Amino acid sequence: MNAMMETSELPAVFDGVKLAAVAAVLYVIVRCLNLKSPTAPPDLYFQDSGLSRFLLKSCPLLTKEYIPPLIWGKSGHIQTALYGKMGRVRSPHPYGHRKFITMSDGATSTFDLFEPLAEHCVGDDITMVICPGIANHSEKQYIRTFVDYAQKNGYRCAVLNHLGALPNIELTSPRMFTYGCTWEFGAMVNYIKKTYPLTQLVVVGFSLGGNIVCKYLGETQANQEKVLCCVSVCQGYSALRSPLSGHLGNETIVGIVIPRFIPRVESGLETQKSAEWRAQETFMQWDQCRRFYNFLMADNMKKIILSHRQALFGDHVKKPQSLEDTDLSRLYTATSLMQIDDNVMRKFHGYNSLKEYYEEESCMRYLHRIYVPLMLVNAADDPLVHESLLAIPKSLSEKRENVMFVLPLHGGHLGFFEGSVLFPEPLTWMDKLVVEYANAICQWERNKSQCSDTELVEADLE
């Protein structure tokens, strides 16, 4: 009798184990995909001014809820992975002309030029000068998608190909692109200004490109001539120091307007803790799988450098004095971007240490010198940019009326996919926001000389 009762209880026990296993799997899925995270408009940091009020009225995406794909879009890791592996879906193939510029050190810089496919909304000649992310170029899918959309909105586009990034373009000097070198981007901008003397410029940078364009604009006031605005997407602002231990100018913080009533970060313990962070240290940590991303990016950089082994390390080239043959052997064993930067990249420009290289090449010390309208965009779930670094754009937006910091909850690193349930749309929220912001700035510049700020804000945009 007892044996029969034990036998009948066993299936119930197994069913309970199965149910618990299913519940555990569902819990892990919900946590990993962040399915319980809400969708909301992006957090906005800015000062109350005629320009900011005009932007809020003219750019619906700034106040509209950003809705990523339902199943996976709330995971910053999946958004980042899909961008990195797939780029974009159904990416177009815009037609452009490749231009070559010989630099003073013998390097051959290239960029691709795409003419507009429609008349611009204000009828002016506007050129977007675009700097892609690390090791990227005009043939990357996310760049092609953005360029095609910008062309259809009346923009000429010039896209820098990072030195050494294109596999079919050989290096002509023992140097390739680095974290903050603005030489090639500046040469492209000067070409555009000379070739199209009536054009005005919209400066756009993605990831590492955001660091380059902001540093370029802040290096000298002359670089901001004919520039209508600048947009930086998903950059990290500083490769060395924490946001609160760096220099953002001498202005006094005068306040901030945040439509979604986000509390300001208070000074004290949290500030002290944030100040202890260093960007390169966070990029070596395993939280948010940041160390794994670092390894993958370093592996890609190694492949690019080694593909130009002869031009950089060959016996026939005149290498920088600090660059030695032993650096090539160290490159093979490097597992992080910091090791590659220390052993190879900094030496292209003669920096004595990695600390000096990161301090001089990060845009953080140049941001306060930018006077044109500046929109800085990051995603709160970007696994590559530590949250402590976001204090830099927040602080800057508190000091400067020309700066707006846009921080959506989701988007990952250069993802920002949109879609209903599973399949993303070809255009991303990021693509549409950059063009929408540029359109608004063009209209602001066109109309502000004709009426006061108050009249401009009250006027309807048609």
Tab-separated table of C-alpha atoms in Angstrom:
chain	number	residue	atom	x	y	z
A	1	MET	CA	0.000	0.000	0.000
A	2	ASN	CA	2.779	2.413	0.940
A	3	ALA	CA	4.631	1.553	-2.248
A	4	MET	CA	1.577	2.422	-4.335
A	5	MET	CA	1.233	5.825	-2.589
A	6	GLU	CA	4.929	6.674	-3.158
A	7	THR	CA	4.619	5.742	-6.841
A	8	SER	CA	1.607	8.006	-7.341
A	9	GLU	CA	3.422	10.933	-5.692
A	10	LEU	CA	6.467	10.759	-7.977
A	11	PRO	CA	4.790	12.234	-11.087
A	12	ALA	CA	3.545	15.143	-8.996
A	13	VAL	CA	7.094	15.801	-7.760
A	14	PHE	CA	8.456	15.710	-11.313
A	15	ASP	CA	5.702	18.060	-12.491
A	16	GLY	CA	6.640	20.483	-9.718
A	17	VAL	CA	10.312	20.393	-10.777
A	18	LYS	CA	9.357	21.044	-14.394
A	19	LEU	CA	7.146	23.931	-13.399
A	20	ALA	CA	9.921	25.431	-11.294
A	21	ALA	CA	12.397	25.035	-14.174
A	22	VAL	CA	10.023	26.752	-16.607
A	23	ALA	CA	9.445	29.566	-14.121
A	24	ALA	CA	13.209	29.990	-13.660
A	25	VAL	CA	13.780	30.125	-17.416
A	26	LEU	CA	11.004	32.682	-17.857
A	27	TYR	CA	12.458	34.772	-15.048
A	28	VAL	CA	15.901	34.741	-16.654
A	29	ILE	CA	14.412	35.685	-20.030
A	30	VAL	CA	12.458	38.575	-18.533
A	31	ARG	CA	15.556	39.818	-16.694
A	32	CYS	CA	17.947	39.406	-19.620
A	33	LEU	CA	15.597	41.038	-22.121
A	34	ASN	CA	14.654	43.716	-19.593
A	35	LEU	CA	11.009	43.188	-20.521
A	36	LYS	CA	9.689	44.931	-17.413
A	37	SER	CA	11.484	48.166	-18.270
A	38	PRO	CA	9.043	50.912	-19.277
A	39	THR	CA	9.110	52.847	-22.522
A	40	ALA	CA	9.255	56.613	-22.175
A	41	PRO	CA	10.364	59.810	-23.913
A	42	PRO	CA	14.086	60.477	-23.579
A	43	ASP	CA	15.367	62.365	-20.551
A	44	LEU	CA	16.331	65.882	-21.616
A	45	TYR	CA	18.911	68.139	-19.962
A	46	PHE	CA	19.086	71.773	-21.078
A	47	GLN	CA	18.658	75.362	-20.047
A	48	ASP	CA	15.490	77.295	-20.678
A	49	SER	CA	16.075	79.523	-23.709
A	50	GLY	CA	14.459	80.523	-26.963
A	51	LEU	CA	16.474	77.879	-28.775
A	52	SER	CA	15.542	75.046	-26.413
A	53	ARG	CA	11.842	75.975	-26.520
A	54	PHE	CA	11.981	76.091	-30.302
A	55	LEU	CA	13.648	72.656	-30.415
A	56	LEU	CA	11.017	71.113	-28.161
A	57	LYS	CA	8.312	72.458	-30.461
A	58	SER	CA	10.099	71.533	-33.687
A	59	CYS	CA	11.481	68.087	-32.778
A	60	PRO	CA	8.632	65.738	-31.788
A	61	LEU	CA	11.062	62.864	-31.199
A	62	LEU	CA	12.509	64.721	-28.207
A	63	THR	CA	9.218	64.538	-26.326
A	64	LYS	CA	7.709	61.451	-27.933
A	65	GLU	CA	7.982	57.994	-26.379
A	66	TYR	CA	10.792	55.931	-27.914
A	67	ILE	CA	9.447	52.410	-28.463
A	68	PRO	CA	12.051	49.753	-29.302
A	69	PRO	CA	11.081	46.305	-30.658
A	70	LEU	CA	8.972	44.593	-28.017
A	71	ILE	CA	10.799	41.254	-27.649
A	72	TRP	CA	14.454	42.318	-27.556
A	73	GLY	CA	14.628	46.099	-27.974
A	74	LYS	CA	14.858	46.871	-24.256
A	75	SER	CA	18.148	45.008	-23.966
A	76	GLY	CA	21.121	47.281	-24.551
A	77	HIS	CA	23.292	44.228	-25.206
A	78	ILE	CA	21.071	42.916	-27.997
A	79	GLN	CA	20.706	46.360	-29.560
A	80	THR	CA	24.493	46.746	-29.474
A	81	ALA	CA	25.132	43.229	-30.788
A	82	LEU	CA	22.679	43.624	-33.666
A	83	TYR	CA	24.227	46.954	-34.649
A	84	GLY	CA	27.717	45.473	-34.477
A	85	LYS	CA	26.888	42.299	-36.404
A	86	MET	CA	24.112	43.374	-38.737
A	87	GLY	CA	24.462	47.140	-38.891
A	88	ARG	CA	20.994	47.809	-40.259
A	89	VAL	CA	18.239	45.878	-42.041
A	90	ARG	CA	17.577	46.401	-45.746
A	91	SER	CA	20.343	48.987	-45.867
A	92	PRO	CA	20.329	51.138	-49.041
A	93	HIS	CA	23.337	51.728	-51.278
A	94	PRO	CA	23.724	55.484	-51.804
A	95	TYR	CA	25.920	56.511	-54.711
A	96	GLY	CA	28.870	58.771	-53.950
A	97	HIS	CA	32.291	59.875	-55.166
A	98	ARG	CA	35.463	59.019	-53.274
A	99	LYS	CA	37.865	61.891	-52.707
A	100	PHE	CA	41.555	61.601	-51.857
A	101	ILE	CA	43.572	64.145	-49.863
A	102	THR	CA	47.321	63.955	-49.318
A	103	MET	CA	48.194	65.011	-45.799
A	104	SER	CA	51.344	66.911	-44.832
A	105	ASP	CA	52.981	63.766	-43.436
A	106	GLY	CA	52.338	61.765	-46.623
A	107	ALA	CA	49.216	59.996	-45.376
A	108	THR	CA	46.360	59.624	-47.875
A	109	SER	CA	43.014	60.531	-46.369
A	110	THR	CA	39.786	59.592	-48.126
A	111	PHE	CA	36.159	60.561	-47.768
A	112	ASP	CA	33.010	59.867	-49.760
A	113	LEU	CA	30.786	62.658	-51.064
A	114	PHE	CA	27.052	62.171	-51.601
A	115	GLU	CA	24.914	64.839	-53.284
A	116	PRO	CA	21.385	65.637	-52.014
A	117	LEU	CA	18.431	63.861	-53.617
A	118	ALA	CA	15.827	66.517	-52.792
A	119	GLU	CA	15.571	70.195	-51.970
A	120	HIS	CA	16.260	71.079	-48.357
A	121	CYS	CA	13.326	72.246	-46.223
A	122	VAL	CA	14.749	75.793	-45.995
A	123	GLY	CA	16.026	75.836	-49.573
A	124	ASP	CA	19.660	76.367	-48.557
A	125	ASP	CA	22.829	74.455	-49.440
A	126	ILE	CA	23.591	72.348	-46.346
A	127	THR	CA	26.331	69.734	-46.028
A	128	MET	CA	26.538	67.132	-43.291
A	129	VAL	CA	30.149	66.347	-42.465
A	130	ILE	CA	30.076	62.919	-40.804
A	131	CYS	CA	32.694	61.108	-38.718
A	132	PRO	CA	31.907	57.376	-38.168
A	133	GLY	CA	32.744	55.217	-35.165
A	134	ILE	CA	35.957	53.349	-34.432
A	135	ALA	CA	37.468	51.644	-37.496
A	136	ASN	CA	34.354	52.540	-39.516
A	137	HIS	CA	33.854	54.153	-42.910
A	138	SER	CA	31.255	55.167	-45.482
A	139	GLU	CA	30.544	51.569	-46.525
A	140	LYS	CA	29.229	50.511	-43.110
A	141	GLN	CA	25.522	49.760	-43.157
A	142	TYR	CA	24.515	52.159	-40.400
A	143	ILE	CA	26.346	54.970	-42.233
A	144	ARG	CA	24.736	54.056	-45.557
A	145	THR	CA	21.284	54.058	-43.992
A	146	PHE	CA	21.816	57.441	-42.374
A	147	VAL	CA	23.346	59.009	-45.489
A	148	ASP	CA	20.480	57.819	-47.691
A	149	TYR	CA	17.945	59.322	-45.287
A	150	ALA	CA	19.870	62.612	-45.042
A	151	GLN	CA	20.159	62.829	-48.851
A	152	LYS	CA	16.406	62.397	-49.210
A	153	ASN	CA	15.966	65.300	-46.789
A	154	GLY	CA	18.087	67.613	-48.925
A	155	TYR	CA	21.528	67.267	-47.318
A	156	ARG	CA	24.822	66.796	-49.097
A	157	CYS	CA	26.855	64.304	-47.059
A	158	ALA	CA	30.607	63.982	-46.694
A	159	VAL	CA	31.678	60.856	-44.779
A	160	LEU	CA	35.218	60.429	-43.493
A	161	ASN	CA	36.852	57.038	-44.003
A	162	HIS	CA	39.092	56.550	-40.995
A	163	LEU	CA	42.717	56.233	-41.996
A	164	GLY	CA	43.430	52.515	-42.444
A	165	ALA	CA	39.812	51.390	-42.008
A	166	LEU	CA	39.059	50.673	-45.675
A	167	PRO	CA	40.617	47.307	-46.612
A	168	ASN	CA	41.222	48.321	-50.230
A	169	ILE	CA	43.041	51.593	-49.438
A	170	GLU	CA	46.700	51.183	-48.546
A	171	LEU	CA	48.419	53.395	-45.985
A	172	THR	CA	50.975	55.756	-47.518
A	173	SER	CA	52.623	56.737	-44.230
A	174	PRO	CA	53.404	54.906	-40.960
A	175	ARG	CA	50.260	56.205	-39.264
A	176	MET	CA	46.581	55.273	-39.012
A	177	PHE	CA	43.530	56.764	-37.310
A	178	THR	CA	43.662	57.284	-33.566
A	179	TYR	CA	41.229	58.089	-30.769
A	180	GLY	CA	41.267	61.887	-31.051
A	181	CYS	CA	43.232	62.829	-34.167
A	182	THR	CA	41.290	65.539	-36.044
A	183	TRP	CA	43.661	65.999	-38.984
A	184	GLU	CA	41.747	63.974	-41.559
A	185	PHE	CA	38.348	65.285	-40.474
A	186	GLY	CA	39.658	68.849	-40.639
A	187	ALA	CA	41.047	68.259	-44.130
A	188	MET	CA	37.636	66.978	-45.281
A	189	VAL	CA	35.839	69.993	-43.804
A	190	ASN	CA	38.296	72.410	-45.429
A	191	TYR	CA	37.750	70.694	-48.789
A	192	ILE	CA	33.985	71.101	-48.448
A	193	LYS	CA	34.297	74.772	-47.483
A	194	LYS	CA	36.574	75.481	-50.428
A	195	THR	CA	34.607	73.470	-52.993
A	196	TYR	CA	31.175	74.703	-51.868
A	197	PRO	CA	31.765	78.258	-50.604
A	198	LEU	CA	28.036	78.913	-50.078
A	199	THR	CA	27.308	75.756	-48.108
A	200	GLN	CA	26.672	75.629	-44.373
A	201	LEU	CA	27.725	72.688	-42.256
A	202	VAL	CA	26.023	70.260	-39.900
A	203	VAL	CA	28.675	68.272	-38.009
A	204	VAL	CA	27.778	64.694	-37.020
A	205	GLY	CA	29.869	62.169	-35.091
A	206	PHE	CA	29.081	58.602	-34.063
A	207	SER	CA	30.818	56.970	-31.069
A	208	LEU	CA	34.567	57.623	-31.461
A	209	GLY	CA	33.603	60.013	-34.253
A	210	GLY	CA	31.680	62.048	-31.670
A	211	ASN	CA	34.891	62.565	-29.728
A	212	ILE	CA	36.716	63.659	-32.870
A	213	VAL	CA	34.115	66.171	-34.086
A	214	CYS	CA	33.687	67.779	-30.659
A	215	LYS	CA	37.446	68.036	-30.196
A	216	TYR	CA	37.796	69.481	-33.700
A	217	LEU	CA	35.219	72.211	-33.087
A	218	GLY	CA	36.714	73.106	-29.727
A	219	GLU	CA	40.325	73.258	-30.896
A	220	THR	CA	39.905	76.691	-32.474
A	221	GLN	CA	37.092	79.151	-33.041
A	222	ALA	CA	37.861	79.145	-36.771
A	223	ASN	CA	36.724	75.516	-36.990
A	224	GLN	CA	33.190	76.617	-36.068
A	225	GLU	CA	32.859	79.047	-38.977
A	226	LYS	CA	29.910	78.166	-41.245
A	227	VAL	CA	28.872	75.415	-38.791
A	228	LEU	CA	25.154	75.491	-37.978
A	229	CYS	CA	25.221	72.796	-35.299
A	230	CYS	CA	26.884	69.620	-34.089
A	231	VAL	CA	25.411	66.244	-33.106
A	232	SER	CA	27.369	63.603	-31.177
A	233	VAL	CA	25.871	60.131	-30.682
A	234	CYS	CA	27.072	57.493	-28.178
A	235	GLN	CA	30.498	58.874	-27.412
A	236	GLY	CA	32.203	58.393	-24.035
A	237	TYR	CA	33.588	61.955	-23.626
A	238	SER	CA	36.740	60.967	-21.750
A	239	ALA	CA	39.053	57.976	-22.113
A	240	LEU	CA	40.940	58.761	-18.941
A	241	ARG	CA	39.281	60.706	-16.192
A	242	SER	CA	35.943	60.528	-14.490
A	243	PRO	CA	33.413	63.153	-15.467
A	244	LEU	CA	33.724	65.092	-12.229
A	245	SER	CA	37.516	65.174	-12.069
A	246	GLY	CA	38.019	66.825	-15.455
A	247	HIS	CA	37.786	70.326	-16.875
A	248	LEU	CA	34.608	71.682	-18.360
A	249	GLY	CA	35.415	75.380	-18.288
A	250	ASN	CA	35.141	78.064	-15.651
A	251	GLU	CA	31.449	78.913	-15.951
A	252	THR	CA	29.199	78.644	-12.914
A	253	ILE	CA	26.365	76.138	-13.016
A	254	VAL	CA	23.224	78.232	-13.465
A	255	GLY	CA	20.459	75.658	-13.586
A	256	ILE	CA	18.749	73.139	-15.768
A	257	VAL	CA	15.311	72.553	-17.203
A	258	ILE	CA	14.194	68.936	-17.499
A	259	PRO	CA	10.686	68.352	-18.844
A	260	ARG	CA	10.396	64.955	-17.165
A	261	PHE	CA	11.376	66.446	-13.777
A	262	ILE	CA	14.585	64.477	-13.350
A	263	PRO	CA	16.262	65.364	-10.048
A	264	ARG	CA	19.669	66.927	-10.295
A	265	VAL	CA	22.613	64.919	-9.013
A	266	GLU	CA	23.495	66.176	-5.562
A	267	SER	CA	27.056	66.709	-4.398
A	268	GLY	CA	28.415	64.636	-1.548
A	269	LEU	CA	29.017	60.929	-1.288
A	270	GLU	CA	27.695	60.095	-4.762
A	271	THR	CA	29.872	62.799	-6.299
A	272	GLN	CA	32.879	61.520	-4.422
A	273	LYS	CA	32.223	57.959	-5.560
A	274	SER	CA	31.770	59.044	-9.167
A	275	ALA	CA	35.003	60.989	-9.066
A	276	GLU	CA	36.875	57.804	-8.260
A	277	TRP	CA	35.933	56.202	-11.568
A	278	ARG	CA	38.304	56.243	-14.475
A	279	ALA	CA	37.005	55.405	-17.896
A	280	GLN	CA	39.720	52.955	-18.805
A	281	GLU	CA	39.181	51.125	-15.522
A	282	THR	CA	35.459	50.727	-16.105
A	283	PHE	CA	36.143	49.448	-19.598
A	284	MET	CA	38.243	46.670	-18.051
A	285	GLN	CA	35.506	45.522	-15.681
A	286	TRP	CA	33.097	42.669	-16.288
A	287	ASP	CA	29.886	44.407	-15.262
A	288	GLN	CA	27.611	44.841	-18.289
A	289	CYS	CA	30.116	42.539	-20.109
A	290	ARG	CA	32.242	45.614	-20.770
A	291	ARG	CA	35.499	43.664	-20.610
A	292	PHE	CA	34.170	41.266	-23.247
A	293	TYR	CA	33.266	44.147	-25.585
A	294	ASN	CA	36.723	45.559	-24.983
A	295	PHE	CA	38.287	42.261	-26.047
A	296	LEU	CA	36.192	42.074	-29.228
A	297	MET	CA	37.004	45.657	-30.220
A	298	ALA	CA	40.685	45.093	-29.484
A	299	ASP	CA	40.686	41.957	-31.616
A	300	ASN	CA	39.189	43.909	-34.507
A	301	MET	CA	41.761	46.681	-34.086
A	302	LYS	CA	44.579	44.127	-34.099
A	303	LYS	CA	43.347	42.728	-37.406
A	304	ILE	CA	43.241	46.185	-38.970
A	305	ILE	CA	46.713	47.116	-37.719
A	306	LEU	CA	48.199	43.805	-38.837
A	307	SER	CA	46.621	44.185	-42.278
A	308	HIS	CA	48.842	47.286	-42.625
A	309	ARG	CA	51.845	45.616	-41.026
A	310	GLN	CA	54.258	46.520	-43.815
A	311	ALA	CA	53.245	50.180	-43.987
A	312	LEU	CA	53.489	50.586	-40.213
A	313	PHE	CA	56.352	48.309	-39.196
A	314	GLY	CA	58.206	47.503	-42.419
A	315	ASP	CA	61.958	48.065	-42.651
A	316	HIS	CA	61.527	50.473	-45.587
A	317	VAL	CA	59.342	52.956	-43.697
A	318	LYS	CA	60.468	55.765	-41.444
A	319	LYS	CA	58.681	54.890	-38.238
A	320	PRO	CA	58.171	57.220	-35.265
A	321	GLN	CA	61.209	57.015	-33.020
A	322	SER	CA	59.166	55.685	-30.134
A	323	LEU	CA	57.656	52.890	-32.241
A	324	GLU	CA	59.846	49.799	-32.016
A	325	ASP	CA	59.716	46.321	-33.474
A	326	THR	CA	58.977	44.932	-30.026
A	327	ASP	CA	55.658	46.807	-30.125
A	328	LEU	CA	54.529	44.500	-32.916
A	329	SER	CA	55.107	41.454	-30.730
A	330	ARG	CA	53.212	43.101	-27.876
A	331	LEU	CA	50.351	43.761	-30.278
A	332	TYR	CA	49.844	40.029	-30.838
A	333	THR	CA	49.252	39.444	-27.127
A	334	ALA	CA	47.091	42.535	-26.492
A	335	THR	CA	43.600	41.789	-25.181
A	336	SER	CA	42.321	45.337	-24.629
A	337	LEU	CA	42.141	48.636	-26.483
A	338	MET	CA	44.216	50.244	-23.743
A	339	GLN	CA	47.111	47.859	-24.397
A	340	ILE	CA	46.938	48.606	-28.127
A	341	ASP	CA	46.777	52.348	-27.489
A	342	ASP	CA	49.742	52.168	-25.132
A	343	ASN	CA	51.944	49.975	-27.318
A	344	VAL	CA	51.083	51.404	-30.748
A	345	MET	CA	48.486	54.148	-31.202
A	346	ARG	CA	49.868	56.848	-28.907
A	347	LYS	CA	53.281	56.532	-30.515
A	348	PHE	CA	51.993	57.717	-33.902
A	349	HIS	CA	51.746	61.171	-32.340
A	350	GLY	CA	54.714	60.989	-29.982
A	351	TYR	CA	52.911	60.851	-26.640
A	352	ASN	CA	55.133	59.746	-23.773
A	353	SER	CA	52.455	57.877	-21.859
A	354	LEU	CA	48.955	56.514	-22.192
A	355	LYS	CA	47.759	59.030	-19.593
A	356	GLU	CA	49.100	61.933	-21.645
A	357	TYR	CA	47.577	60.490	-24.817
A	358	TYR	CA	44.092	60.126	-23.320
A	359	GLU	CA	44.199	63.525	-21.614
A	360	GLU	CA	45.144	65.340	-24.798
A	361	GLU	CA	42.934	63.393	-27.200
A	362	SER	CA	39.665	63.324	-25.217
A	363	CYS	CA	37.145	65.976	-26.185
A	364	MET	CA	36.152	66.725	-22.580
A	365	ARG	CA	38.637	69.587	-22.288
A	366	TYR	CA	37.320	71.143	-25.526
A	367	LEU	CA	33.555	70.896	-25.050
A	368	HIS	CA	33.211	74.237	-23.242
A	369	ARG	CA	34.753	75.987	-26.255
A	370	ILE	CA	31.941	74.966	-28.608
A	371	TYR	CA	29.491	77.819	-29.173
A	372	VAL	CA	27.283	76.451	-31.946
A	373	PRO	CA	24.145	74.456	-31.009
A	374	LEU	CA	25.287	71.075	-29.737
A	375	MET	CA	23.152	67.979	-29.184
A	376	LEU	CA	24.730	65.100	-27.250
A	377	VAL	CA	22.921	61.752	-27.405
A	378	ASN	CA	23.554	58.639	-25.319
A	379	ALA	CA	21.477	55.622	-24.313
A	380	ALA	CA	21.120	54.827	-20.611
A	381	ASP	CA	21.625	51.112	-21.382
A	382	ASP	CA	24.728	51.533	-23.555
A	383	PRO	CA	27.024	48.742	-22.287
A	384	LEU	CA	30.146	50.470	-23.631
A	385	VAL	CA	29.728	53.840	-21.897
A	386	HIS	CA	29.784	53.710	-18.103
A	387	GLU	CA	27.004	55.689	-16.441
A	388	SER	CA	29.505	57.834	-14.512
A	389	LEU	CA	30.693	59.358	-17.803
A	390	LEU	CA	27.212	60.717	-18.492
A	391	ALA	CA	27.847	63.344	-15.810
A	392	ILE	CA	29.982	65.151	-18.408
A	393	PRO	CA	27.150	66.040	-20.818
A	394	LYS	CA	24.784	66.620	-17.892
A	395	SER	CA	27.192	69.107	-16.345
A	396	LEU	CA	27.850	70.792	-19.684
A	397	SER	CA	24.129	71.225	-20.355
A	398	GLU	CA	23.851	72.969	-16.976
A	399	LYS	CA	26.468	75.521	-18.017
A	400	ARG	CA	25.811	76.215	-21.670
A	401	GLU	CA	22.602	77.394	-23.347
A	402	ASN	CA	23.690	75.948	-26.677
A	403	VAL	CA	23.865	72.345	-25.332
A	404	MET	CA	21.086	69.781	-25.085
A	405	PHE	CA	21.745	66.312	-23.700
A	406	VAL	CA	19.321	63.585	-24.807
A	407	LEU	CA	19.237	60.325	-22.836
A	408	PRO	CA	16.684	57.654	-23.851
A	409	LEU	CA	16.278	54.614	-21.608
A	410	HIS	CA	17.050	52.158	-24.412
A	411	GLY	CA	19.102	51.994	-27.583
A	412	GLY	CA	22.379	50.334	-26.652
A	413	HIS	CA	25.468	51.497	-28.481
A	414	LEU	CA	24.428	52.952	-31.862
A	415	GLY	CA	21.401	50.659	-31.960
A	416	PHE	CA	18.222	52.676	-31.372
A	417	PHE	CA	16.194	50.215	-33.445
A	418	GLU	CA	12.457	50.689	-33.755
A	419	GLY	CA	9.842	48.080	-34.621
A	420	SER	CA	6.618	46.536	-33.448
A	421	VAL	CA	7.467	43.107	-31.997
A	422	LEU	CA	10.431	41.262	-33.473
A	423	PHE	CA	11.728	42.730	-36.735
A	424	PRO	CA	13.279	46.214	-36.683
A	425	GLU	CA	12.572	48.935	-39.194
A	426	PRO	CA	15.304	50.042	-41.645
A	427	LEU	CA	15.392	53.564	-40.201
A	428	THR	CA	16.280	53.954	-36.540
A	429	TRP	CA	15.208	56.501	-33.963
A	430	MET	CA	18.774	57.849	-34.092
A	431	ASP	CA	18.665	58.468	-37.866
A	432	LYS	CA	15.396	60.356	-37.624
A	433	LEU	CA	16.420	62.379	-34.557
A	434	VAL	CA	19.662	63.691	-36.082
A	435	VAL	CA	17.919	64.842	-39.276
A	436	GLU	CA	14.974	66.287	-37.349
A	437	TYR	CA	17.315	68.267	-35.095
A	438	ALA	CA	19.348	69.506	-38.071
A	439	ASN	CA	16.164	70.608	-39.843
A	440	ALA	CA	15.052	72.515	-36.749
A	441	ILE	CA	18.403	74.283	-36.393
A	442	CYS	CA	18.341	75.262	-40.074
A	443	GLN	CA	14.895	76.783	-39.621
A	444	TRP	CA	15.995	78.506	-36.416
A	445	GLU	CA	18.968	80.107	-38.164
A	446	ARG	CA	16.837	81.109	-41.141
A	447	ASN	CA	14.091	82.729	-39.068
A	448	LYS	CA	15.812	84.141	-35.996
A	449	SER	CA	17.080	87.185	-37.885
A	450	GLN	CA	13.539	87.988	-39.009
A	451	CYS	CA	11.753	87.896	-35.666
A	452	SER	CA	12.428	87.841	-31.944
A	453	ASP	CA	12.897	84.656	-29.952
A	454	THR	CA	9.412	84.953	-28.538
A	455	GLU	CA	7.846	85.330	-31.945
A	456	LEU	CA	9.884	82.433	-33.255
A	457	VAL	CA	8.782	80.115	-30.480
A	458	GLU	CA	5.159	81.044	-30.978
A	459	ALA	CA	5.273	80.641	-34.739
A	460	ASP	CA	3.915	77.400	-36.147
A	461	LEU	CA	6.335	75.235	-38.092
A	462	GLU	CA	4.906	74.158	-41.388
